[in-house]
Coordinates of C-alpha atoms in Angstrom, one line a residue:
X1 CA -20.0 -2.6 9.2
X2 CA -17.1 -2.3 11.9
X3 CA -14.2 0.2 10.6
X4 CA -10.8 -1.9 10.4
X5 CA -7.2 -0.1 11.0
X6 CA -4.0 -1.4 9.1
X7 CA -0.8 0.1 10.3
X8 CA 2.0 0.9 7.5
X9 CA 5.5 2.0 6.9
X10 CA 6.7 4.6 5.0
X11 CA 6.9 2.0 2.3
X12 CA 3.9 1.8 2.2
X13 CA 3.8 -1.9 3.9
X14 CA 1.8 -3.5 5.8
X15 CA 2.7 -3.9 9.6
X16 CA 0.0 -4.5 11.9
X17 CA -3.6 -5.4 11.9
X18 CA -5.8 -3.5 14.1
X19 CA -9.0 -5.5 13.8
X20 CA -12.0 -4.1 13.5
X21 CA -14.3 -1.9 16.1
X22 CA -17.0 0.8 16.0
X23 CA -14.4 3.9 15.1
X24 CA -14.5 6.8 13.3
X25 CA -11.1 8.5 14.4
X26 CA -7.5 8.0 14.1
X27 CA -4.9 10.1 15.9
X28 CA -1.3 10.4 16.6
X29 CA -0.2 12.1 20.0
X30 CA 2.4 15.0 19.8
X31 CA 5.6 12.3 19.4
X32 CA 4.0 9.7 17.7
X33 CA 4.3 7.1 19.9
X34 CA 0.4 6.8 21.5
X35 CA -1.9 6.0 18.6
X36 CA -5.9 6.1 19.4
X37 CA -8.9 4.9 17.6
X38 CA -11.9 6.0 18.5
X39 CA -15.6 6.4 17.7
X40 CA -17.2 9.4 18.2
X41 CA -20.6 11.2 17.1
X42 CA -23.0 8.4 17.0
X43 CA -20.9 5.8 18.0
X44 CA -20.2 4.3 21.5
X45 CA -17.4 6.9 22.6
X46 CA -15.1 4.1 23.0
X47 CA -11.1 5.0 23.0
X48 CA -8.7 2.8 22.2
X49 CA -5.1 3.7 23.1
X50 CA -2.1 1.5 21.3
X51 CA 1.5 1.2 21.8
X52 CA 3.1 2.3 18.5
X53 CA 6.4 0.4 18.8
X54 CA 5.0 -2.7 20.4
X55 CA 1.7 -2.7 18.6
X56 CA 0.0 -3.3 22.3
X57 CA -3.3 -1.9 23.4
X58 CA -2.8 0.5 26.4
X59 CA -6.2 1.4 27.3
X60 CA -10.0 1.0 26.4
X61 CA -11.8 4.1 28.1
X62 CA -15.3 4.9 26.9
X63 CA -16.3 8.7 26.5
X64 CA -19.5 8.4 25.9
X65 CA -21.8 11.3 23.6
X66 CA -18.5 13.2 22.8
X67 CA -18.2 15.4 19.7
X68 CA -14.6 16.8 20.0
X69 CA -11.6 15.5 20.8
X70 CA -7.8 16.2 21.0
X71 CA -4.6 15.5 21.9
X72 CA -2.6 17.6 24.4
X73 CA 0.8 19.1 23.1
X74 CA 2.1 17.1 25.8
X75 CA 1.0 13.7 24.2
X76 CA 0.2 12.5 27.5
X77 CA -3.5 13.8 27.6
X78 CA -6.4 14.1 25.8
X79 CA -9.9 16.3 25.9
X80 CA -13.0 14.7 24.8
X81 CA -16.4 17.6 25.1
X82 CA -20.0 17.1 24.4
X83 CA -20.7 20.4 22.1
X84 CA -23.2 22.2 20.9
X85 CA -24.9 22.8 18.1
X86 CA -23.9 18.7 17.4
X87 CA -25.4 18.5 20.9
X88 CA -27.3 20.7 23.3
X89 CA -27.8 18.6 26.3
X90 CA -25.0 17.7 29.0
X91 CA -22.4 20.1 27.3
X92 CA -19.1 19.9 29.2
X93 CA -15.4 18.3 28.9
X94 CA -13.4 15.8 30.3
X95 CA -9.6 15.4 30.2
X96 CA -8.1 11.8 30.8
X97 CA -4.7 10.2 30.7
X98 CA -3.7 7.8 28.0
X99 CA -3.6 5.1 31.0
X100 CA -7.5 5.4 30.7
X101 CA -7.8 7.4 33.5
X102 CA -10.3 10.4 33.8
X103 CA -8.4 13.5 35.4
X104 CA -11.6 16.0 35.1
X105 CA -15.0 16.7 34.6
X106 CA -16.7 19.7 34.0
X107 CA -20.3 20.8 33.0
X108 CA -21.7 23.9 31.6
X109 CA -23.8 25.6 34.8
X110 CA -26.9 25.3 33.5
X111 CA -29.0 23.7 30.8
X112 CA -29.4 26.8 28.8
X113 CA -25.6 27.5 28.6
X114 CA -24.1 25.7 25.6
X115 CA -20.1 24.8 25.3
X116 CA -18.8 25.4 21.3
X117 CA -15.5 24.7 21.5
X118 CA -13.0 23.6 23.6
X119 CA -8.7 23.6 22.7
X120 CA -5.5 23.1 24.4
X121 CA -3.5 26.0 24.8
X122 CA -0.5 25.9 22.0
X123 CA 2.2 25.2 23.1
X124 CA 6.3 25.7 21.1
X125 CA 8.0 22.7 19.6
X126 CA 10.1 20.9 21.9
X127 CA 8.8 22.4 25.4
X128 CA 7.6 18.5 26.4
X129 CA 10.3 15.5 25.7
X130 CA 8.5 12.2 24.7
X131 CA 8.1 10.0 27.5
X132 CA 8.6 5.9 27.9
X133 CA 4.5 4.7 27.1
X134 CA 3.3 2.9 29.9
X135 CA 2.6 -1.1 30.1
X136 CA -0.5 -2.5 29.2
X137 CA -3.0 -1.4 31.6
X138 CA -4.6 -4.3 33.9
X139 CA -8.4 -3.1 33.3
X140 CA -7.7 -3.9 30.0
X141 CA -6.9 -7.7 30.3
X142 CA -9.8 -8.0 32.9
X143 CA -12.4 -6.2 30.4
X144 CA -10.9 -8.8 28.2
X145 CA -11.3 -11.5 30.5
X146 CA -15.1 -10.3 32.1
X147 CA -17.3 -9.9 29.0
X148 CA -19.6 -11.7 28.9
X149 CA -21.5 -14.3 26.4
X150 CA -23.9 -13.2 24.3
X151 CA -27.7 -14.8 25.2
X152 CA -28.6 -17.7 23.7
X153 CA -32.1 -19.3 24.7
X154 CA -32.3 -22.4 26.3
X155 CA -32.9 -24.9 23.4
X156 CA -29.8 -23.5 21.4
X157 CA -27.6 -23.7 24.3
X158 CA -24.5 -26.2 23.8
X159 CA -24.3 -26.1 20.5
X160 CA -22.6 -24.2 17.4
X161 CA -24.2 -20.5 16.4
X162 CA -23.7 -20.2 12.5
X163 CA -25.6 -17.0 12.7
X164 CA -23.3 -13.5 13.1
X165 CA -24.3 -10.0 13.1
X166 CA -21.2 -8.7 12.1
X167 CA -17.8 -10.4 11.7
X168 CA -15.2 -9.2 14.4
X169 CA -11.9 -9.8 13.6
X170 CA -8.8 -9.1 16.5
X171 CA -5.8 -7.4 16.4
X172 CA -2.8 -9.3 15.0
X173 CA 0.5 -9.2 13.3
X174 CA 0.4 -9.2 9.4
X175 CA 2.0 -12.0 9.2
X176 CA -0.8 -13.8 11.2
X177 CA -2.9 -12.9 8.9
X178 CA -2.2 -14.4 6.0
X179 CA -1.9 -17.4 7.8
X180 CA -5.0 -17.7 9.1
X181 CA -6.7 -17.0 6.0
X182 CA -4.1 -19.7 4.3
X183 CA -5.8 -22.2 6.6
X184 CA -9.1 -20.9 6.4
X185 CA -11.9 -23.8 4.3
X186 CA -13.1 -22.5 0.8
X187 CA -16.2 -22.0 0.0
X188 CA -17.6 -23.7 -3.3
X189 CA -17.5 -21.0 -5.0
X190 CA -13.6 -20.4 -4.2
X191 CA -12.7 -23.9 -5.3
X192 CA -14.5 -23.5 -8.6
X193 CA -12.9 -20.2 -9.3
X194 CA -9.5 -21.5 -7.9
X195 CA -10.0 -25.1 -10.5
X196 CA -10.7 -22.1 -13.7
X197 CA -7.7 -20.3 -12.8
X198 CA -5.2 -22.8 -12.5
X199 CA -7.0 -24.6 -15.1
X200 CA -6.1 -21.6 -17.5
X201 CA -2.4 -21.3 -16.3
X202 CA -2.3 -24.8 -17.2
X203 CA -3.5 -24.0 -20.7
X204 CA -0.7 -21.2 -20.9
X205 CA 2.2 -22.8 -19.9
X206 CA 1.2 -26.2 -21.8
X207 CA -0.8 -25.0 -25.3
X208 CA -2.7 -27.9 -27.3
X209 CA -0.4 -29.4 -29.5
X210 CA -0.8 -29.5 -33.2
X211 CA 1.1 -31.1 -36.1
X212 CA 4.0 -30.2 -37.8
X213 CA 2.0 -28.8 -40.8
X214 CA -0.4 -26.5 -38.6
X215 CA 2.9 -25.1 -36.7
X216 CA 4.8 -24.2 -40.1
X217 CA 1.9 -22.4 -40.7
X218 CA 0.8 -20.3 -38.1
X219 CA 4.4 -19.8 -37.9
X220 CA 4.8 -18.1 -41.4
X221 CA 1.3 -15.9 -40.4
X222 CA 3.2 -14.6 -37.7
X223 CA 6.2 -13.5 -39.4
X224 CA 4.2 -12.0 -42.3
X225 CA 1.2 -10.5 -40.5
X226 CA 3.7 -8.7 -37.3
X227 CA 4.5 -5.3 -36.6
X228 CA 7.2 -5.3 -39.1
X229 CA 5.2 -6.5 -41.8
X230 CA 2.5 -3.6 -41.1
X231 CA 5.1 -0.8 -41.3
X232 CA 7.0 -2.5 -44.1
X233 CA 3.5 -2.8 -46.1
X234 CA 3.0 1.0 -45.3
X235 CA 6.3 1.6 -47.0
X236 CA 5.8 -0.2 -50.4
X237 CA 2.9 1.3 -51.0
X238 CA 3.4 1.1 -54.8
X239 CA 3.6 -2.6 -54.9
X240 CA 0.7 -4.6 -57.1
X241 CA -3.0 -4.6 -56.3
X242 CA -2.8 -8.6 -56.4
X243 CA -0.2 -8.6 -53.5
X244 CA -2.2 -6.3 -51.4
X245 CA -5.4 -8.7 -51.9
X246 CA -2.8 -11.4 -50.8
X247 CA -2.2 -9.4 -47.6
X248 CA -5.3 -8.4 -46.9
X249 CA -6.4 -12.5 -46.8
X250 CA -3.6 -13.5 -44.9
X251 CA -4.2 -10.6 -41.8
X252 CA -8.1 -11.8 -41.6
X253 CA -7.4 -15.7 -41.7
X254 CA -4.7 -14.7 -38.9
X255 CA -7.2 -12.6 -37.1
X256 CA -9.6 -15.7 -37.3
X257 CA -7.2 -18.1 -36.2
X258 CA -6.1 -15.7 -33.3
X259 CA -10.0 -15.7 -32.2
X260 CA -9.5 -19.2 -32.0
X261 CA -6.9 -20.1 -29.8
X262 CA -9.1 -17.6 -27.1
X263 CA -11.4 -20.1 -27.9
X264 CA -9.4 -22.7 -26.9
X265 CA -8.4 -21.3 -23.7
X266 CA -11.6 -20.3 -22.6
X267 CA -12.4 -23.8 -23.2
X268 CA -9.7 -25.1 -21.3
X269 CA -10.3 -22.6 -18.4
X270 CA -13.8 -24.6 -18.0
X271 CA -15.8 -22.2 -19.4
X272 CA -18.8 -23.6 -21.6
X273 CA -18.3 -22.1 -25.4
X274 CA -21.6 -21.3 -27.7
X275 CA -22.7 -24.0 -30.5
X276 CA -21.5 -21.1 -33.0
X277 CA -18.0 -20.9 -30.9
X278 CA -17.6 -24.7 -31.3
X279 CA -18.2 -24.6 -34.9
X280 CA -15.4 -21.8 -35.4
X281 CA -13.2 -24.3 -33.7
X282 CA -14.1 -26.8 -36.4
X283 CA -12.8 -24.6 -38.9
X284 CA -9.3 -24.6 -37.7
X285 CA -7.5 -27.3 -40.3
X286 CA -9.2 -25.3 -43.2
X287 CA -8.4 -21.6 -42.2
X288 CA -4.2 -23.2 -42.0
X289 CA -4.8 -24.6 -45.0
X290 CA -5.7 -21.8 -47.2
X291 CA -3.0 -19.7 -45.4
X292 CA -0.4 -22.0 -46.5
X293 CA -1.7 -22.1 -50.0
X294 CA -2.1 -17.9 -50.2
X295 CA 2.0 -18.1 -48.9
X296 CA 2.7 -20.5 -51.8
X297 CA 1.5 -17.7 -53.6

């Protein structure tokens, strides 16, 4: 599956989209300015160097079978090396220019010579100034431009492939984004799940109504049966064994009638209940009516 970049802030927002792309590296030159992705190891070699203040790509070299790579202290070059023991054959280095360009090649003399490692000298804070990053190179836009169409046979040419390997998605602003996906068709699926939720925000912000008598007394079970019953219960522990029954009744018929009203949103949410759930709904009129009687108590 193609690797996908996201640029943030340091609060933690979102910025810019990258897109997606075979990449296994990000890195920052020395001021912070150059950003490159890149794919190394067993991917392609491709480099991808992007304008950090005008989120623009700069460059798309390809280094290919490259193990290392680095920026230079100068944040204007990079190192990319074939190395062994990742890889023995064609060991060597090449240093480019964030512009894409490649400055040098080098190659160990012979085959049974192996390059380990490869560094830039260090070099002390501030000896290079950041410089202005270039414009957008032009063998970018014609890459762009020149790649060419994937082959299609004969009898499927002209019209509409459904079929994709993977799906690449392009840079773009954040904002762009959620746009496109805004105007993007749902799926079946989606408009079934998007009916059930705002189905159920529905049934929260509009409850099924119920008579006067049903509301006086799931009213009173709240008041008797809330937090400040429970600790006041704890505190009179010396009061009759016929008023503790009392309380005991009233928390499980409000338990029961709490376990219906889920009922009755799950029903309202479009979800199909069980013939035992319906018939816990039918006892409803009869659990309020034995509450009001133990209150009357």
């Amino acid at each position: 599956m193609p690797a996908k970049a996201v640029l943030y802030n340091s609060k933690c927002e979102a910025l810019f989209d990258f897109g997606t792309g075979p990449r296994n590296l990000v890195a920052y030159n020395a001021h912070g300015n150059v950003i490159c992705l890149a794919g190394f190891g067993n991917l392609r070699g491709t480099m991808e160097f992007w304008n950090r203040e005008k989120r623009q790509l700069v460059s798309k070299p390809q280094a290919s079978d490259s193990t290392l790579f680095e920026w230079c202290p100068d944040g204007q070059h990079v190192v990319t090396a074939t190395t062994a023991p990742r890889l023995r054959e064609g060991n060597g280095f090449r240093v480019w220019h964030y512009s894409g360009k490649l400055l040098k090649t080098w190659s160990v003399p012979s085959s049974s010579d192996e390059l380990n490692e490869i560094q830039w000298q260090p070099a002390p804070d501030g000896l290079y100034r950041s410089q202005p990053v270039i414009d957008v190179q032009a063998s970018v836009t014609q890459q762009a431009q020149a790649k060419p169409a994937a082959y299609r046979p004969p009898s499927a040419r002209g019209t509409i492939s459904t079929l994709k390997v993977h799906e690449h998605e392009p840079a773009r602003a954040i904002g762009e984004a959620s746009k496109q996906e805004d105007d993007k068709p749902l799926s079946k699926s989606a408009q079934k799940n998007k009916r059930r939720r705002e189905a159920k925000k529905q049934a929260d912000e509009c409850p099924p109504a119920r008579s006067e008598g049903q509301r006086d007394a799931v009213s009173m079970a709240s008041h008797l049966v809330g937090p400040s019953a429970s600790s006041s219960s704890a505190a009179t522990s010396g009061s009759s064994s016929g008023s503790s029954e009392n309380d005991k009744k009233i928390k499980g018929l409000k338990k029961k009638l709490q376990q219906i009203e889920k009922l009755k949103e799950q029903q309202a949410s479009g979800k199909k209940l069980e013939s035992n759930q319906l018939e816990k709904l039918k006892t409803e009129d009869d659990l309020l009516k034995q509450l009001q009687e133990l209150e009357l108590q």
